[in-house]
Amino acid sequence: MKTKQTDLADSLMERGYRMTPQRELMLSLLGGSDKHLSADKLLMGVRKVYPRVNKSVVYRNLELLTELGLVSCVDFGNGRVEYEVHRHPHHHHLVCRNCRHTIMINSDTFAELQKQLSDHYHFIADMDHLALFGLCHACQTKAQAQQGHHPHPL
Amino acid sequence: MKTKQTDLADSLMERGYRMTPQRELMLSLLGGSDKHLSADKLLMGVRKVYPRVNKSVVYRNLELLTELGLVSCVDFGNGRVEYEVHRHPHHHHLVCRNCRHTIMINSDTFAELQKQLSDHYHFIADMDHLALFGLCHACQTKAQAQQGHHPHPL
DNA sequence: GCCATTAATGCAACTAGTTGCAAAAGCAAC
DNA sequence: GTTGCTTTTGCAACTAGTTGCATTAATGGC
């Protein structure tokens, strides 16, 4: 059975990059996790096997893998940036700015916007793994209930 | 004549915050510039008058002013974050990931998306000063012309 | 104008991420 | 296996931004 990591490794090699133990492990950690991983968590994981791996390697490899489209990077705001193997293409995240809850949505919702940007501005938007901020339903309700009780606004 | 800075100062005071010389200067620099300012440029400007002002003050005040809706913050990616007085509400930026050129567009284009997110997911998206990445017209043309000549992809 | 309260400032130490460079490792040709 | 070329790594120094804390200063009540 051909594993996902092997697929990823092949994609690297085909484009003239080298497969190193560090990269192999990074891909395996990312591929083995169905959720997002922060650069730091990934570094911790890599260091369990190769304790001397430097953070610059993790950052450089994440950048490369993102460029190659093997990994995608979601910026959740507040300095929270996470990476995932690019396996569920074209989904986006709605991030509540209050409770940080995130909703995953597919990209159909964005198709019309993308068309308009292309028609009106000749701009091809990267519509992948966008994170939009706002207020989720629960926090809207909370905000209404507490209206006027904040010394500092939300 | 009431200046723009005075308006901003009033907004601060009304909400129980204090007007300090540092804040006054920051607001005047932001208000006097019709373009965006990075935190660092703003710090430089403030230090021309008060050389001992610390960067933490600039960052904290930018955060406060953003929370209060007096200033808005645009993340252009690649670590480029800039601030502007919230004077042209509801515009967005299309940022070319190749040449970094930015196009300013108004928010009408996003109204339909906003409605769909609200209807389908009960999510009220913050649709202000969004920055979307992609390829501008010029870079699309360039990319087509050079297709196949990149050892490393764009 | 003076005093108490509380917010804002300056500082130092910190985190996340980036960069330049020398050393090491991968790969291909012989 | 050795040689040579190129990529990748580890390191150290750096930038941008954040945080805790003691000191300073703006504001309101007298």
CSV table of C-alpha atoms (C1' of nucleotides) in Angstrom, one decimal:
chain,number,residue,atom,x,y,z
A,1,MET,CA,0.0,0.0,0.0
A,2,LYS,CA,1.3,3.4,-1.0
A,3,THR,CA,1.1,5.7,2.0
A,4,LYS,CA,0.2,9.4,1.8
A,5,GLN,CA,3.7,10.3,2.9
A,6,THR,CA,5.2,8.5,0.0
A,7,ASP,CA,2.9,10.5,-2.4
A,8,LEU,CA,4.1,13.7,-0.8
A,9,ALA,CA,7.7,12.6,-1.0
A,10,ASP,CA,7.3,11.8,-4.7
A,11,SER,CA,5.8,15.3,-5.3
A,12,LEU,CA,8.9,16.8,-3.7
A,13,MET,CA,11.4,14.6,-5.7
A,14,GLU,CA,9.6,15.2,-9.0
A,15,ARG,CA,10.2,18.9,-8.6
A,16,GLY,CA,13.9,18.5,-7.9
A,17,TYR,CA,13.8,18.8,-4.1
A,18,ARG,CA,15.5,16.3,-1.8
A,19,MET,CA,13.9,14.0,0.7
A,20,THR,CA,15.7,14.4,4.0
A,21,PRO,CA,14.8,12.6,7.3
A,22,GLN,CA,13.6,15.9,8.7
A,23,ARG,CA,11.2,16.5,5.8
A,24,GLU,CA,10.1,12.9,5.8
A,25,LEU,CA,9.2,13.2,9.5
A,26,MET,CA,7.5,16.6,9.0
A,27,LEU,CA,5.3,15.2,6.2
A,28,SER,CA,4.5,12.1,8.2
A,29,LEU,CA,3.5,14.2,11.3
A,30,LEU,CA,1.4,16.5,9.1
A,31,GLY,CA,-0.1,13.7,7.1
A,32,GLY,CA,-0.8,11.6,10.2
A,33,SER,CA,-2.7,14.4,11.9
A,34,ASP,CA,-6.2,15.2,10.5
A,35,LYS,CA,-6.1,18.5,12.2
A,36,HIS,CA,-4.0,21.6,11.9
A,37,LEU,CA,-0.5,21.8,13.5
A,38,SER,CA,1.3,25.0,14.5
A,39,ALA,CA,4.9,25.4,13.5
A,40,ASP,CA,5.8,25.0,17.2
A,41,LYS,CA,3.9,21.8,17.7
A,42,LEU,CA,5.4,20.4,14.6
A,43,LEU,CA,8.9,21.3,15.8
A,44,MET,CA,8.2,19.6,19.1
A,45,GLY,CA,7.1,16.5,17.2
A,46,VAL,CA,10.1,16.5,15.0
A,47,ARG,CA,12.4,16.9,18.0
A,48,LYS,CA,11.0,13.8,19.7
A,49,VAL,CA,12.9,11.9,16.9
A,50,TYR,CA,15.6,14.3,16.0
A,51,PRO,CA,16.3,16.4,19.0
A,52,ARG,CA,18.7,18.8,17.3
A,53,VAL,CA,16.4,19.9,14.5
A,54,ASN,CA,16.3,23.7,14.4
A,55,LYS,CA,13.2,25.8,14.1
A,56,SER,CA,14.5,27.5,11.0
A,57,VAL,CA,14.3,24.1,9.2
A,58,VAL,CA,10.7,23.7,10.2
A,59,TYR,CA,9.8,27.1,9.0
A,60,ARG,CA,11.7,26.8,5.8
A,61,ASN,CA,10.2,23.5,5.0
A,62,LEU,CA,6.7,24.6,5.8
A,63,GLU,CA,7.3,27.5,3.4
A,64,LEU,CA,8.5,25.2,0.7
A,65,LEU,CA,5.7,22.7,1.2
A,66,THR,CA,3.2,25.5,1.1
A,67,GLU,CA,4.7,26.9,-2.1
A,68,LEU,CA,4.5,23.5,-3.7
A,69,GLY,CA,0.8,23.2,-2.7
A,70,LEU,CA,1.4,20.1,-0.6
A,71,VAL,CA,0.6,21.9,2.7
A,72,SER,CA,-1.7,24.7,3.4
A,73,CYS,CA,-1.4,27.4,5.9
A,74,VAL,CA,-4.3,29.0,7.7
A,75,ASP,CA,-3.9,32.3,9.6
A,76,PHE,CA,-6.4,32.3,12.5
A,77,GLY,CA,-5.4,35.7,13.6
A,78,ASN,CA,-3.9,36.7,17.0
A,79,GLY,CA,-0.6,35.1,15.8
A,80,ARG,CA,-2.2,31.7,15.5
A,81,VAL,CA,-1.0,30.2,12.2
A,82,GLU,CA,-1.5,26.5,11.6
A,83,TYR,CA,-0.6,24.1,8.8
A,84,GLU,CA,-2.3,21.0,7.4
A,85,VAL,CA,-1.7,18.6,4.6
A,86,HIS,CA,-3.5,19.9,1.5
A,87,ARG,CA,-6.0,17.0,1.4
A,88,HIS,CA,-9.4,18.7,1.7
A,89,PRO,CA,-9.0,21.3,-1.0
A,90,HIS,CA,-11.0,24.5,-1.1
A,91,HIS,CA,-12.4,24.9,2.3
A,92,HIS,CA,-12.4,28.1,4.4
A,93,HIS,CA,-12.7,29.0,8.0
A,94,LEU,CA,-15.0,31.3,9.8
A,95,VAL,CA,-13.2,32.4,13.0
A,96,CYS,CA,-15.2,34.0,15.8
A,97,ARG,CA,-13.2,37.0,17.1
A,98,ASN,CA,-14.7,36.6,20.5
A,99,CYS,CA,-14.6,32.9,21.4
A,100,ARG,CA,-12.1,31.8,18.7
A,101,HIS,CA,-14.5,29.0,17.6
A,102,THR,CA,-14.0,28.1,14.0
A,103,ILE,CA,-16.5,26.8,11.4
A,104,MET,CA,-15.2,25.0,8.3
A,105,ILE,CA,-17.1,25.8,5.2
A,106,ASN,CA,-16.7,24.8,1.6
A,107,SER,CA,-15.7,27.2,-1.1
A,108,ASP,CA,-18.9,27.3,-3.2
A,109,THR,CA,-19.9,30.3,-1.1
A,110,PHE,CA,-17.0,32.2,-2.5
A,111,ALA,CA,-17.4,31.3,-6.2
A,112,GLU,CA,-19.5,34.4,-7.0
A,113,LEU,CA,-17.1,36.7,-5.3
A,114,GLN,CA,-14.2,35.2,-7.1
A,115,LYS,CA,-16.0,35.7,-10.4
A,116,GLN,CA,-16.7,39.3,-9.7
A,117,LEU,CA,-13.1,40.1,-8.7
A,118,SER,CA,-12.0,38.5,-11.9
A,119,ASP,CA,-14.6,40.3,-14.1
A,120,HIS,CA,-14.3,43.7,-12.5
A,121,TYR,CA,-10.6,43.9,-11.5
A,122,HIS,CA,-8.9,41.1,-13.6
A,123,PHE,CA,-7.7,39.7,-10.3
A,124,ILE,CA,-7.5,36.0,-9.7
A,125,ALA,CA,-7.9,35.6,-6.0
A,126,ASP,CA,-6.3,32.8,-4.1
A,127,MET,CA,-9.4,31.3,-2.7
A,128,ASP,CA,-8.0,28.6,-0.6
A,129,HIS,CA,-8.0,28.3,3.2
A,130,LEU,CA,-9.2,31.8,3.7
A,131,ALA,CA,-9.9,32.7,7.3
A,132,LEU,CA,-12.7,35.3,7.8
A,133,PHE,CA,-13.2,36.9,11.2
A,134,GLY,CA,-16.5,37.9,12.7
A,135,LEU,CA,-19.0,36.9,15.4
A,136,CYS,CA,-20.5,33.4,15.7
A,137,HIS,CA,-24.1,32.9,16.5
A,138,ALA,CA,-23.6,32.2,20.2
A,139,CYS,CA,-21.4,35.3,20.7
A,140,GLN,CA,-24.0,37.4,18.8
A,141,THR,CA,-26.6,36.3,21.3
A,142,LYS,CA,-24.3,36.9,24.2
A,143,ALA,CA,-23.4,40.3,22.9
A,144,GLN,CA,-27.0,41.3,22.6
A,145,ALA,CA,-27.8,40.1,26.1
A,146,GLN,CA,-25.0,42.1,27.7
A,147,GLN,CA,-25.4,45.2,25.7
A,148,GLY,CA,-24.3,48.3,27.6
A,149,HIS,CA,-22.4,46.4,30.3
A,150,HIS,CA,-18.9,46.7,28.9
A,151,PRO,CA,-16.6,49.3,30.2
A,152,HIS,CA,-14.4,48.3,27.3
A,153,PRO,CA,-16.0,47.2,24.1
A,154,LEU,CA,-15.6,43.6,22.9
B,1,MET,CA,-12.5,74.6,12.7
B,2,LYS,CA,-12.6,71.3,14.5
B,3,THR,CA,-9.7,69.1,13.3
B,4,LYS,CA,-9.9,65.4,12.6
B,5,GLN,CA,-7.5,64.8,15.5
B,6,THR,CA,-9.8,66.5,17.9
B,7,ASP,CA,-12.7,64.3,16.8
B,8,LEU,CA,-10.5,61.3,17.4
B,9,ALA,CA,-9.5,62.6,20.8
B,10,ASP,CA,-13.1,63.1,21.8
B,11,SER,CA,-14.0,59.6,20.8
B,12,LEU,CA,-11.2,58.4,23.1
B,13,MET,CA,-12.3,60.6,26.1
B,14,GLU,CA,-16.0,59.7,25.7
B,15,ARG,CA,-15.1,56.1,26.3
B,16,GLY,CA,-13.1,56.7,29.4
B,17,TYR,CA,-9.6,56.7,27.9
B,18,ARG,CA,-7.1,59.4,28.5
B,19,MET,CA,-5.5,61.7,26.0
B,20,THR,CA,-1.7,61.6,26.4
B,21,PRO,CA,0.9,63.5,24.3
B,22,GLN,CA,2.0,60.2,22.8
B,23,ARG,CA,-1.6,59.3,21.7
B,24,GLU,CA,-2.2,62.8,20.4
B,25,LEU,CA,0.9,62.6,18.3
B,26,MET,CA,0.1,59.1,17.0
B,27,LEU,CA,-3.4,60.2,16.0
B,28,SER,CA,-2.1,63.3,14.4
B,29,LEU,CA,0.5,61.3,12.4
B,30,LEU,CA,-2.1,58.7,11.4
B,31,GLY,CA,-4.7,61.4,10.6
B,32,GLY,CA,-2.3,63.5,8.7
B,33,SER,CA,-1.3,60.7,6.4
B,34,ASP,CA,-3.8,59.6,3.8
B,35,LYS,CA,-1.9,56.4,3.3
B,36,HIS,CA,-1.2,53.5,5.6
B,37,LEU,CA,1.6,53.6,8.2
B,38,SER,CA,3.4,50.6,9.6
B,39,ALA,CA,3.9,50.3,13.4
B,40,ASP,CA,7.5,50.9,12.9
B,41,LYS,CA,7.1,54.0,10.7
B,42,LEU,CA,4.7,55.4,13.2
B,43,LEU,CA,7.2,54.8,16.0
B,44,MET,CA,9.8,56.6,14.0
B,45,GLY,CA,7.5,59.5,13.6
B,46,VAL,CA,6.5,59.7,17.2
B,47,ARG,CA,10.2,59.5,18.2
B,48,LYS,CA,11.0,62.6,16.2
B,49,VAL,CA,9.1,64.5,18.8
B,50,TYR,CA,9.3,62.3,21.9
B,51,PRO,CA,12.6,60.3,21.4
B,52,ARG,CA,12.1,58.1,24.4
B,53,VAL,CA,8.7,56.6,23.4
B,54,ASN,CA,8.8,52.8,23.6
B,55,LYS,CA,7.5,50.5,20.8
B,56,SER,CA,5.2,48.8,23.3
B,57,VAL,CA,3.3,52.1,23.6
B,58,VAL,CA,2.8,52.3,19.9
B,59,TYR,CA,1.6,48.7,19.7
B,60,ARG,CA,-0.7,49.0,22.6
B,61,ASN,CA,-2.2,52.2,21.4
B,62,LEU,CA,-2.7,50.9,17.9
B,63,GLU,CA,-4.5,47.9,19.4
B,64,LEU,CA,-6.7,50.1,21.5
B,65,LEU,CA,-7.5,52.5,18.6
B,66,THR,CA,-8.3,49.5,16.4
B,67,GLU,CA,-10.6,48.0,19.1
B,68,LEU,CA,-12.4,51.4,19.3
B,69,GLY,CA,-12.8,51.4,15.6
B,70,LEU,CA,-10.9,54.7,15.2
B,71,VAL,CA,-8.0,53.1,13.3
B,72,SER,CA,-8.1,50.1,11.0
B,73,CYS,CA,-5.4,47.6,10.4
B,74,VAL,CA,-4.7,45.8,7.1
B,75,ASP,CA,-2.6,42.7,7.0
B,76,PHE,CA,-0.9,42.7,3.6
B,77,GLY,CA,0.8,39.3,4.3
B,78,ASN,CA,4.6,38.6,4.5
B,79,GLY,CA,4.6,40.4,7.8
B,80,ARG,CA,3.5,43.7,6.4
B,81,VAL,CA,0.8,45.1,8.6
B,82,GLU,CA,-0.3,48.7,8.3
B,83,TYR,CA,-2.7,51.1,10.0
B,84,GLU,CA,-4.8,53.9,8.8
B,85,VAL,CA,-7.4,56.3,10.3
B,86,HIS,CA,-10.8,54.7,9.8
B,87,ARG,CA,-12.0,57.4,7.4
B,88,HIS,CA,-12.9,55.5,4.3
B,89,PRO,CA,-15.0,52.8,5.7
B,90,HIS,CA,-15.7,49.5,4.1
B,91,HIS,CA,-13.0,49.1,1.5
B,92,HIS,CA,-10.8,46.1,0.9
B,93,HIS,CA,-7.5,45.4,-0.7
B,94,LEU,CA,-6.6,42.9,-3.4
B,95,VAL,CA,-2.9,42.2,-2.9
B,96,CYS,CA,-0.9,40.6,-5.7
B,97,ARG,CA,1.2,37.8,-4.2
B,98,ASN,CA,3.8,38.2,-6.9
B,99,CYS,CA,4.5,42.0,-7.3
B,100,ARG,CA,2.8,43.1,-4.1
B,101,HIS,CA,0.8,45.7,-6.0
B,102,THR,CA,-2.5,46.4,-4.2
B,103,ILE,CA,-5.9,47.4,-5.6
B,104,MET,CA,-8.4,49.2,-3.4
B,105,ILE,CA,-12.0,48.1,-4.0
B,106,ASN,CA,-15.2,49.0,-2.2
B,107,SER,CA,-17.2,46.5,-0.2
B,108,ASP,CA,-20.3,46.1,-2.4
B,109,THR,CA,-18.6,43.2,-4.0
B,110,PHE,CA,-18.7,41.4,-0.6
B,111,ALA,CA,-22.3,42.1,0.3
B,112,GLU,CA,-23.6,38.9,-1.3
B,113,LEU,CA,-21.0,36.8,0.4
B,114,GLN,CA,-21.8,38.4,3.8
B,115,LYS,CA,-25.5,37.7,3.3
B,116,GLN,CA,-24.8,34.0,2.5
B,117,LEU,CA,-22.5,33.6,5.5
B,118,SER,CA,-25.2,35.1,7.7
B,119,ASP,CA,-28.0,33.0,6.2
B,120,HIS,CA,-26.2,29.7,6.1
B,121,TYR,CA,-24.0,29.8,9.1
B,122,HIS,CA,-25.4,32.6,11.3
B,123,PHE,CA,-22.0,34.2,11.1
B,124,ILE,CA,-21.6,37.9,11.0
B,125,ALA,CA,-18.3,38.4,9.2
B,126,ASP,CA,-16.2,41.5,9.9
B,127,MET,CA,-16.1,42.8,6.4
B,128,ASP,CA,-13.8,45.7,6.8
B,129,HIS,CA,-10.3,46.1,5.4
B,130,LEU,CA,-10.0,42.6,4.2
B,131,ALA,CA,-6.9,41.8,2.3
B,132,LEU,CA,-7.3,39.1,-0.4
B,133,PHE,CA,-4.3,37.6,-2.1
B,134,GLY,CA,-4.0,36.5,-5.6
B,135,LEU,CA,-2.4,37.4,-9.0
B,136,CYS,CA,-3.0,40.8,-10.6
B,137,HIS,CA,-3.6,41.1,-14.3
B,138,ALA,CA,0.0,42.0,-15.2
B,139,CYS,CA,1.4,39.1,-13.3
B,140,GLN,CA,-1.1,36.7,-14.8
B,141,THR,CA,0.1,37.7,-18.3
B,142,LYS,CA,3.8,37.5,-17.2
B,143,ALA,CA,3.1,34.0,-15.7
B,144,GLN,CA,1.5,32.7,-18.9
B,145,ALA,CA,4.4,34.1,-21.0
B,146,GLN,CA,7.0,32.4,-18.8
B,147,GLN,CA,5.2,29.1,-18.3
B,148,GLY,CA,7.6,26.2,-17.9
B,149,HIS,CA,10.7,28.3,-17.3
B,150,HIS,CA,10.7,28.2,-13.5
B,151,PRO,CA,12.9,25.7,-11.7
B,152,HIS,CA,11.0,26.8,-8.6
B,153,PRO,CA,7.3,27.7,-8.9
B,154,LEU,CA,6.1,31.3,-8.3
C,1,DG,C1',-4.4,74.0,43.2
C,2,DC,C1',-4.0,69.4,45.8
C,3,DC,C1',-4.9,64.6,46.4
C,4,DA,C1',-6.4,59.9,45.3
C,5,DT,C1',-7.4,56.9,41.7
C,6,DT,C1',-6.5,54.5,37.8
C,7,DA,C1',-4.7,54.5,33.1
C,8,DA,C1',-0.7,54.9,30.4
C,9,DT,C1',4.2,54.7,29.9
C,10,DG,C1',9.0,52.9,29.7
C,11,DC,C1',11.6,49.1,30.4
C,12,DA,C1',13.3,44.5,30.1
C,13,DA,C1',12.6,40.0,29.1
C,14,DC,C1',10.2,37.3,26.3
C,15,DT,C1',7.9,34.6,21.8
C,16,DA,C1',7.4,33.8,16.9
C,17,DG,C1',9.5,34.0,12.9
C,18,DT,C1',13.5,35.3,9.4
C,19,DT,C1',18.1,35.5,7.4
C,20,DG,C1',23.1,34.9,6.3
C,21,DC,C1',26.4,31.7,6.4
C,22,DA,C1',29.5,27.8,7.1
C,23,DA,C1',29.2,22.9,7.6
C,24,DA,C1',26.9,18.6,6.3
C,25,DA,C1',24.4,15.7,3.5
C,26,DG,C1',22.1,14.1,-0.9
C,27,DC,C1',22.5,12.9,-5.5
C,28,DA,C1',24.7,12.0,-10.0
C,29,DA,C1',28.7,11.0,-12.8
C,30,DC,C1',32.6,8.6,-13.1
D,1,DG,C1',33.7,4.3,-3.6
D,2,DT,C1',35.3,9.0,-4.8
D,3,DT,C1',34.5,13.6,-6.7
D,4,DG,C1',32.0,17.6,-7.4
D,5,DC,C1',27.9,20.2,-7.4
D,6,DT,C1',23.8,21.7,-5.1
D,7,DT,C1',20.5,21.5,-1.5
D,8,DT,C1',19.6,21.4,3.2
D,9,DT,C1',20.8,21.9,7.8
D,10,DG,C1',22.2,24.0,12.3
D,11,DC,C1',23.4,27.9,14.3
D,12,DA,C1',23.6,32.6,15.8
D,13,DA,C1',22.0,37.0,15.3
D,14,DC,C1',18.4,39.5,14.0
D,15,DT,C1',13.2,41.8,13.4
D,16,DA,C1',8.4,42.3,14.8
D,17,DG,C1',5.4,42.1,18.2
D,18,DT,C1',3.9,40.9,23.3
D,19,DT,C1',3.8,40.8,28.3
D,20,DG,C1',4.5,41.8,33.3
D,21,DC,C1',5.7,45.1,36.3
D,22,DA,C1',7.2,49.3,38.6
D,23,DT,C1',7.0,54.2,37.7
D,24,DT,C1',4.8,58.2,35.9
D,25,DA,C1',1.0,61.2,34.8
D,26,DA,C1',-4.0,62.3,33.4
D,27,DT,C1',-8.4,63.0,35.3
D,28,DG,C1',-12.1,63.9,38.8
D,29,DG,C1',-13.4,65.4,43.4
D,30,DC,C1',-12.6,68.4,46.8
